[in-house]
XYZ file of C-alpha atoms in Angstrom:
362
model
C 29.507 -3.055 15.525
C 26.545 -2.964 15.067
C 24.928 0.943 13.415
C 22.418 2.559 15.891
C 20.023 5.486 14.437
C 18.932 6.986 17.947
C 15.967 9.482 17.882
C 15.781 12.276 21.041
C 12.877 14.435 20.739
C 14.209 17.700 22.527
C 11.990 16.751 25.091
C 13.746 13.276 26.426
C 17.751 14.962 25.664
C 18.153 15.022 28.830
C 17.432 10.485 29.261
C 18.999 9.978 27.080
C 22.302 12.617 27.441
C 23.719 10.451 29.924
C 23.109 6.438 28.804
C 24.638 7.291 24.603
C 28.090 7.996 25.522
C 28.342 4.334 27.690
C 26.576 2.316 24.455
C 29.175 4.145 22.273
C 31.789 1.038 23.710
C 29.337 -1.752 22.757
C 27.855 0.409 18.854
C 28.002 2.372 16.168
C 25.833 5.045 16.929
C 24.429 8.380 14.556
C 22.675 10.317 17.984
C 19.300 12.209 15.131
C 18.836 15.253 17.915
C 15.179 16.985 17.448
C 15.011 20.651 17.500
C 13.329 23.247 17.069
C 13.924 26.937 17.517
C 17.713 26.431 18.750
C 20.128 24.005 19.380
C 19.423 22.269 22.619
C 22.010 22.109 25.277
C 24.911 23.148 23.035
C 26.964 23.126 25.343
C 26.804 20.150 26.498
C 26.818 18.510 23.516
C 29.923 19.634 22.145
C 31.522 17.971 25.556
C 30.538 14.181 22.978
C 32.501 15.217 20.112
C 34.922 13.645 21.118
C 33.745 9.649 21.892
C 34.114 7.538 19.574
C 31.609 5.509 18.166
C 29.029 8.938 17.838
C 28.196 11.055 15.435
C 25.532 13.751 16.064
C 23.091 14.890 14.109
C 20.864 18.282 14.277
C 17.429 17.751 12.555
C 15.945 20.893 13.292
C 11.914 20.604 13.089
C 10.754 24.235 12.735
C 6.894 24.129 12.097
C 4.169 23.511 15.023
C 3.983 19.598 15.522
C 0.094 19.630 13.884
C 1.396 21.183 10.775
C 1.280 19.371 7.392
C 4.397 20.481 7.162
C 5.688 18.651 9.550
C 4.317 15.966 8.124
C 6.867 16.264 5.439
C 9.834 17.020 7.478
C 9.146 13.518 9.263
C 9.368 12.286 5.557
C 11.746 13.308 4.597
C 13.891 12.385 8.114
C 12.719 8.851 7.918
C 14.014 8.778 3.938
C 17.434 9.331 5.083
C 17.263 6.808 7.349
C 16.653 4.251 5.487
C 18.855 4.797 3.046
C 21.561 4.708 5.458
C 20.723 1.236 6.131
C 21.251 1.336 10.207
C 20.837 -2.122 12.252
C 18.978 -0.787 14.245
C 16.483 2.313 15.203
C 15.541 3.836 18.879
C 13.192 6.050 19.020
C 10.969 8.268 22.399
C 7.292 7.657 21.423
C 6.713 11.077 21.070
C 6.282 13.552 18.162
C 2.301 13.485 17.871
C 0.483 12.720 15.136
C 2.471 12.280 12.309
C 5.819 10.993 13.190
C 5.243 7.493 14.067
C 2.193 6.613 11.731
C 5.277 7.576 9.509
C 7.681 5.216 10.280
C 6.242 2.305 10.935
C 5.259 3.124 7.630
C 8.556 3.851 6.813
C 10.852 1.677 8.840
C 11.477 -1.883 9.041
C 8.934 -2.762 12.599
C 11.407 -5.411 13.635
C 14.459 -3.097 13.672
C 12.505 -0.146 15.810
C 12.500 0.405 19.506
C 10.141 2.708 21.142
C 10.588 4.479 23.648
C 7.664 3.900 26.393
C 8.445 6.754 28.354
C 4.493 6.834 29.232
C 3.106 2.590 28.913
C -0.883 5.406 30.711
C -0.883 8.781 29.681
C -1.145 10.290 32.959
C -4.796 12.591 33.938
C -4.048 16.366 33.562
C -1.069 15.437 30.871
C -1.623 18.361 27.625
C -3.907 17.344 24.848
C -4.676 13.745 27.502
C -7.124 12.732 24.471
C -4.937 13.120 21.415
C -1.622 11.571 23.358
C -3.874 8.510 24.638
C -4.862 7.644 21.841
C -1.615 8.030 19.519
C 0.503 5.974 22.825
C -2.284 3.413 22.097
C -1.859 3.045 18.465
C 1.868 3.270 19.036
C 1.640 0.142 21.934
C -0.563 -1.744 19.257
C 1.665 -1.324 15.986
C 5.312 -1.002 17.400
C 7.085 -4.420 18.214
C 10.462 -4.130 20.717
C 9.964 -1.226 23.714
C 11.786 -0.074 26.145
C 10.378 0.651 30.062
C 12.231 2.786 32.569
C 10.117 1.361 35.928
C 9.415 -1.848 36.903
C 5.909 -0.663 37.107
C 5.583 0.463 33.231
C 7.127 -2.601 32.248
C 4.743 -4.697 33.550
C 1.763 -2.181 32.309
C 3.101 -2.620 28.719
C 3.148 -6.731 29.213
C -0.731 -6.962 31.010
C -2.093 -5.237 27.940
C 0.138 -6.799 25.145
C 1.935 -9.990 26.482
C 3.752 -10.982 23.244
C 5.446 -7.620 22.550
C 9.492 -7.704 23.452
C 10.355 -5.100 26.163
C 13.932 -3.375 27.962
C 13.062 -2.935 31.452
C 16.516 -0.299 31.854
C 15.447 2.734 34.519
C 17.003 6.147 34.073
C 20.782 6.840 34.078
C 21.239 9.184 36.913
C 21.276 12.738 35.951
C 24.030 14.515 37.299
C 23.984 18.668 35.692
C 26.878 18.826 38.827
C 27.709 19.684 42.010
C 26.347 22.330 43.924
C 28.584 25.149 45.193
C 25.446 26.316 48.653
C 24.940 24.910 51.978
C 21.746 24.341 53.311
C 19.589 27.007 54.439
C 18.939 26.810 58.280
C 15.519 26.069 57.710
C 14.180 22.905 57.241
C 13.551 23.297 53.468
C 11.172 21.610 50.522
C 11.446 21.299 46.886
C 9.016 21.226 44.255
C 10.885 21.287 40.336
C 10.191 20.317 37.406
C 6.975 22.410 33.931
C 4.273 22.649 36.596
C 1.053 20.816 35.468
C -2.072 20.162 36.223
C -1.817 16.421 37.841
C 1.666 17.872 39.144
C -1.020 19.413 42.207
C 1.751 21.537 43.307
C -1.913 22.803 45.072
C -1.667 20.313 47.845
C 1.620 21.447 48.497
C 1.252 25.226 48.917
C -2.348 24.754 50.929
C -0.527 21.122 53.063
C 2.417 23.412 53.594
C 0.147 26.795 54.820
C -1.459 23.821 57.061
C 1.841 23.218 58.219
C 2.564 26.553 59.555
C -0.974 26.955 61.549
C -0.621 23.541 63.102
C 3.317 24.730 64.488
C 4.102 28.017 64.273
C 7.784 27.042 63.222
C 9.204 28.635 59.984
C 10.949 26.253 57.241
C 10.633 27.047 54.165
C 9.219 25.521 50.502
C 11.106 26.174 46.782
C 8.839 25.279 43.754
C 10.190 26.416 40.856
C 9.481 25.539 37.308
C 8.257 26.981 34.074
C 4.202 27.356 34.697
C 1.548 29.203 31.433
C -1.413 29.776 34.324
C 0.438 30.264 38.032
C -2.608 33.283 39.066
C -4.386 30.283 39.921
C -2.140 29.289 42.300
C -0.424 32.853 43.310
C -4.017 32.729 45.199
C -3.597 30.526 46.831
C -0.983 31.523 49.006
C -1.620 33.252 52.736
C 1.745 33.217 53.554
C 4.065 34.655 51.244
C 6.646 34.168 53.717
C 6.450 30.323 53.614
C 7.458 30.220 50.464
C 10.526 30.548 47.904
C 9.174 30.813 44.248
C 10.534 30.360 40.998
C 8.171 30.519 38.213
C 10.412 29.693 34.576
C 12.503 27.823 33.506
C 14.895 26.136 35.246
C 18.062 25.923 33.967
C 20.302 22.595 34.064
C 23.176 24.463 35.142
C 20.799 25.963 38.226
C 19.419 22.327 39.465
C 22.636 21.129 41.765
C 21.596 24.301 44.262
C 18.240 23.927 44.214
C 19.199 20.184 45.527
C 22.052 22.153 47.660
C 19.324 24.991 49.278
C 16.885 21.350 49.932
C 16.480 18.824 52.576
C 13.142 16.628 50.929
C 11.770 16.609 47.865
C 8.210 16.765 47.398
C 5.477 15.359 44.638
C 2.444 15.225 45.206
C 1.326 13.775 42.205
C -2.573 12.664 41.643
C -1.060 10.781 38.766
C 1.962 9.816 36.369
C 3.472 6.732 35.187
C 7.022 7.496 35.934
C 9.016 10.907 36.780
C 12.577 11.702 36.130
C 12.617 14.619 37.957
C 12.842 11.885 41.070
C 16.099 9.632 38.824
C 17.544 13.878 40.194
C 17.028 13.535 43.520
C 18.062 10.230 43.890
C 21.556 11.220 42.430
C 21.815 14.552 45.730
C 20.486 12.120 47.965
C 18.230 13.859 48.407
C 14.860 11.839 50.298
C 11.405 12.268 48.819
C 8.154 13.176 49.411
C 5.892 11.669 46.991
C 1.689 9.936 46.172
C 1.799 6.604 47.318
C 1.596 5.327 43.126
C 3.374 2.497 41.601
C 6.129 4.395 39.895
C 7.206 6.012 42.348
C 7.399 3.606 44.978
C 9.457 1.438 43.471
C 12.872 3.955 45.073
C 10.260 5.729 47.976
C 10.110 3.227 50.445
C 7.829 4.897 53.211
C 9.667 5.613 56.397
C 13.187 4.675 55.016
C 14.139 6.615 51.833
C 11.169 8.573 52.539
C 7.762 9.456 52.985
C 4.619 8.087 51.082
C 1.127 9.889 51.501
C -2.722 9.126 49.794
C -2.215 10.672 45.884
C -2.899 13.965 46.072
C -4.444 14.112 49.362
C -3.842 17.488 51.782
C -4.249 16.465 54.675
C -2.034 13.264 54.677
C 0.815 15.628 52.475
C 0.371 17.845 55.900
C 0.981 15.661 57.993
C 4.125 14.347 57.095
C 5.214 17.784 57.216
C 3.860 18.493 60.379
C 5.570 16.056 61.554
C 9.086 17.062 60.207
C 8.775 20.288 61.922
C 7.512 18.570 65.572
C 10.331 16.182 65.668
C 13.138 19.345 64.105
C 14.179 16.767 61.502
C 15.456 14.025 63.129
C 15.010 11.730 60.451
C 16.936 13.164 57.674
C 20.334 11.734 57.729
C 19.560 8.488 57.810
C 16.549 9.490 54.830
C 19.294 10.499 52.810
C 21.378 7.865 54.590
C 19.497 4.474 52.733
C 18.914 6.695 49.272
C 23.255 6.605 48.889
C 22.727 3.523 49.069
C 19.477 2.822 46.276
C 22.386 5.162 43.995
C 25.348 2.601 44.969
C 22.700 -0.762 44.379
C 20.040 0.465 41.739
C 21.830 2.641 39.427
C 25.230 1.916 38.823
C 26.889 2.585 34.977
C 27.398 -0.135 33.936
C 24.427 -2.766 35.123
C 22.367 -0.332 33.479
C 24.257 -0.106 30.244
C 24.459 -4.173 30.097
C 20.681 -4.051 30.265
C 20.681 -2.348 27.083
C 23.545 -4.027 25.644
C 21.664 -7.832 25.959
C 18.568 -6.328 24.715
C 20.319 -4.747 21.641
C 22.150 -7.707 20.729
C 19.504 -9.610 20.884
C 16.982 -7.680 18.390
C-alpha cells in the first residue's frame, strides 16, 4: 500500500471526511486535521478511529494566518512530513500566505497533490486579491491537482495544459435523516456562510416581488452566519415571508433544513464550485440556481431545477412566481429527477475508483 499524508484545513473537513474511509481500503493514510481553537467535529472524527489503515493526527494552528508564528508552525509540520517519507502528500489549496510557499520549498513537488476547490477565485470572496495571487502561485508551481467539477478541470487544463489533473466530484454529504416533515407552505432554502458574492439580497428582493405579484403565502429560510446582516435586514419589507436563522449552521441541523424545504436557492453572482449543491442533491432537493458553469453540471433547467440569469432579481422572481401560481405542481417530477442524478453520478465506489486510479498512477 502507498502511504499518503492527507492534510485537511478546518474549512475543508466536510469534503474529506466522506472520501477518506473508502480510500483506506487501498491506501495507508495519516490524516492531519488542522484546527485553530478547538478540534472540529470531534465526535464525528472519533467514529473513524476503528478504520484500518487510518491514523488521525490533530495539528493546531493557533495563530492568525498572517502571523510570522504561523510560518514557523507550518515549517514544523512539513519537517515532520519529510521525516516520515510519505509516497503522496494531498493538501487543499489553503493556508494563505505561507502554507504552500513552504510546501513548494520543503516537499518533493512530484509527490504533492493539490485539491483545487477554486481554480478561479470567486469575485466577492474574502481577501479576493490575495486569494487570487496565492491560487495563481500554487497553480503555476505544482504539477498534480484534483478538481471537483468538470468546469474547473477544463479551466485548469486550459490555463496549464501540462498539468496532471484528476476530476472526481464531491462525495455526497450526508448529515443524517430529517426528523421533520415539509411545511404546508412552499418553502425555499438558502443556507451556508453568507458572503457578498452569494447575493442573498437577490433572493430577498425576488421573494418579495413574487409575493406582491401573486399575493400567495410561502416561506423563505435563510440560514447561515453573516458578519454584516444589517444591510440585508434593511431590505426586508415582509418579515412574515422569512424564517431567519442568522448564525452558524451546525451539522446536526442540516437534515431538518432540507426536510422542511422544497427548493434550494443559490442566486450567486460568481462561483467556482459549490459543496452546498451536493448537500441538496443528497437530500433530493430541486435547485434554483444562477446559470453559472459550476451549477450546470448538476442542474438541468426544468429537469432537476431551474436556472436563471446570475444574480438577476427579475429572472428569479419569475421562477418563484411560476412555482406559486402552479401550486408547486412540478416539485415531485423535479425531485425524482434529482434522485436519478444522485444514483448515477455519485456512487461512492465510482468516486473512490477515480481517486485510486489517479494515486496509483503517480
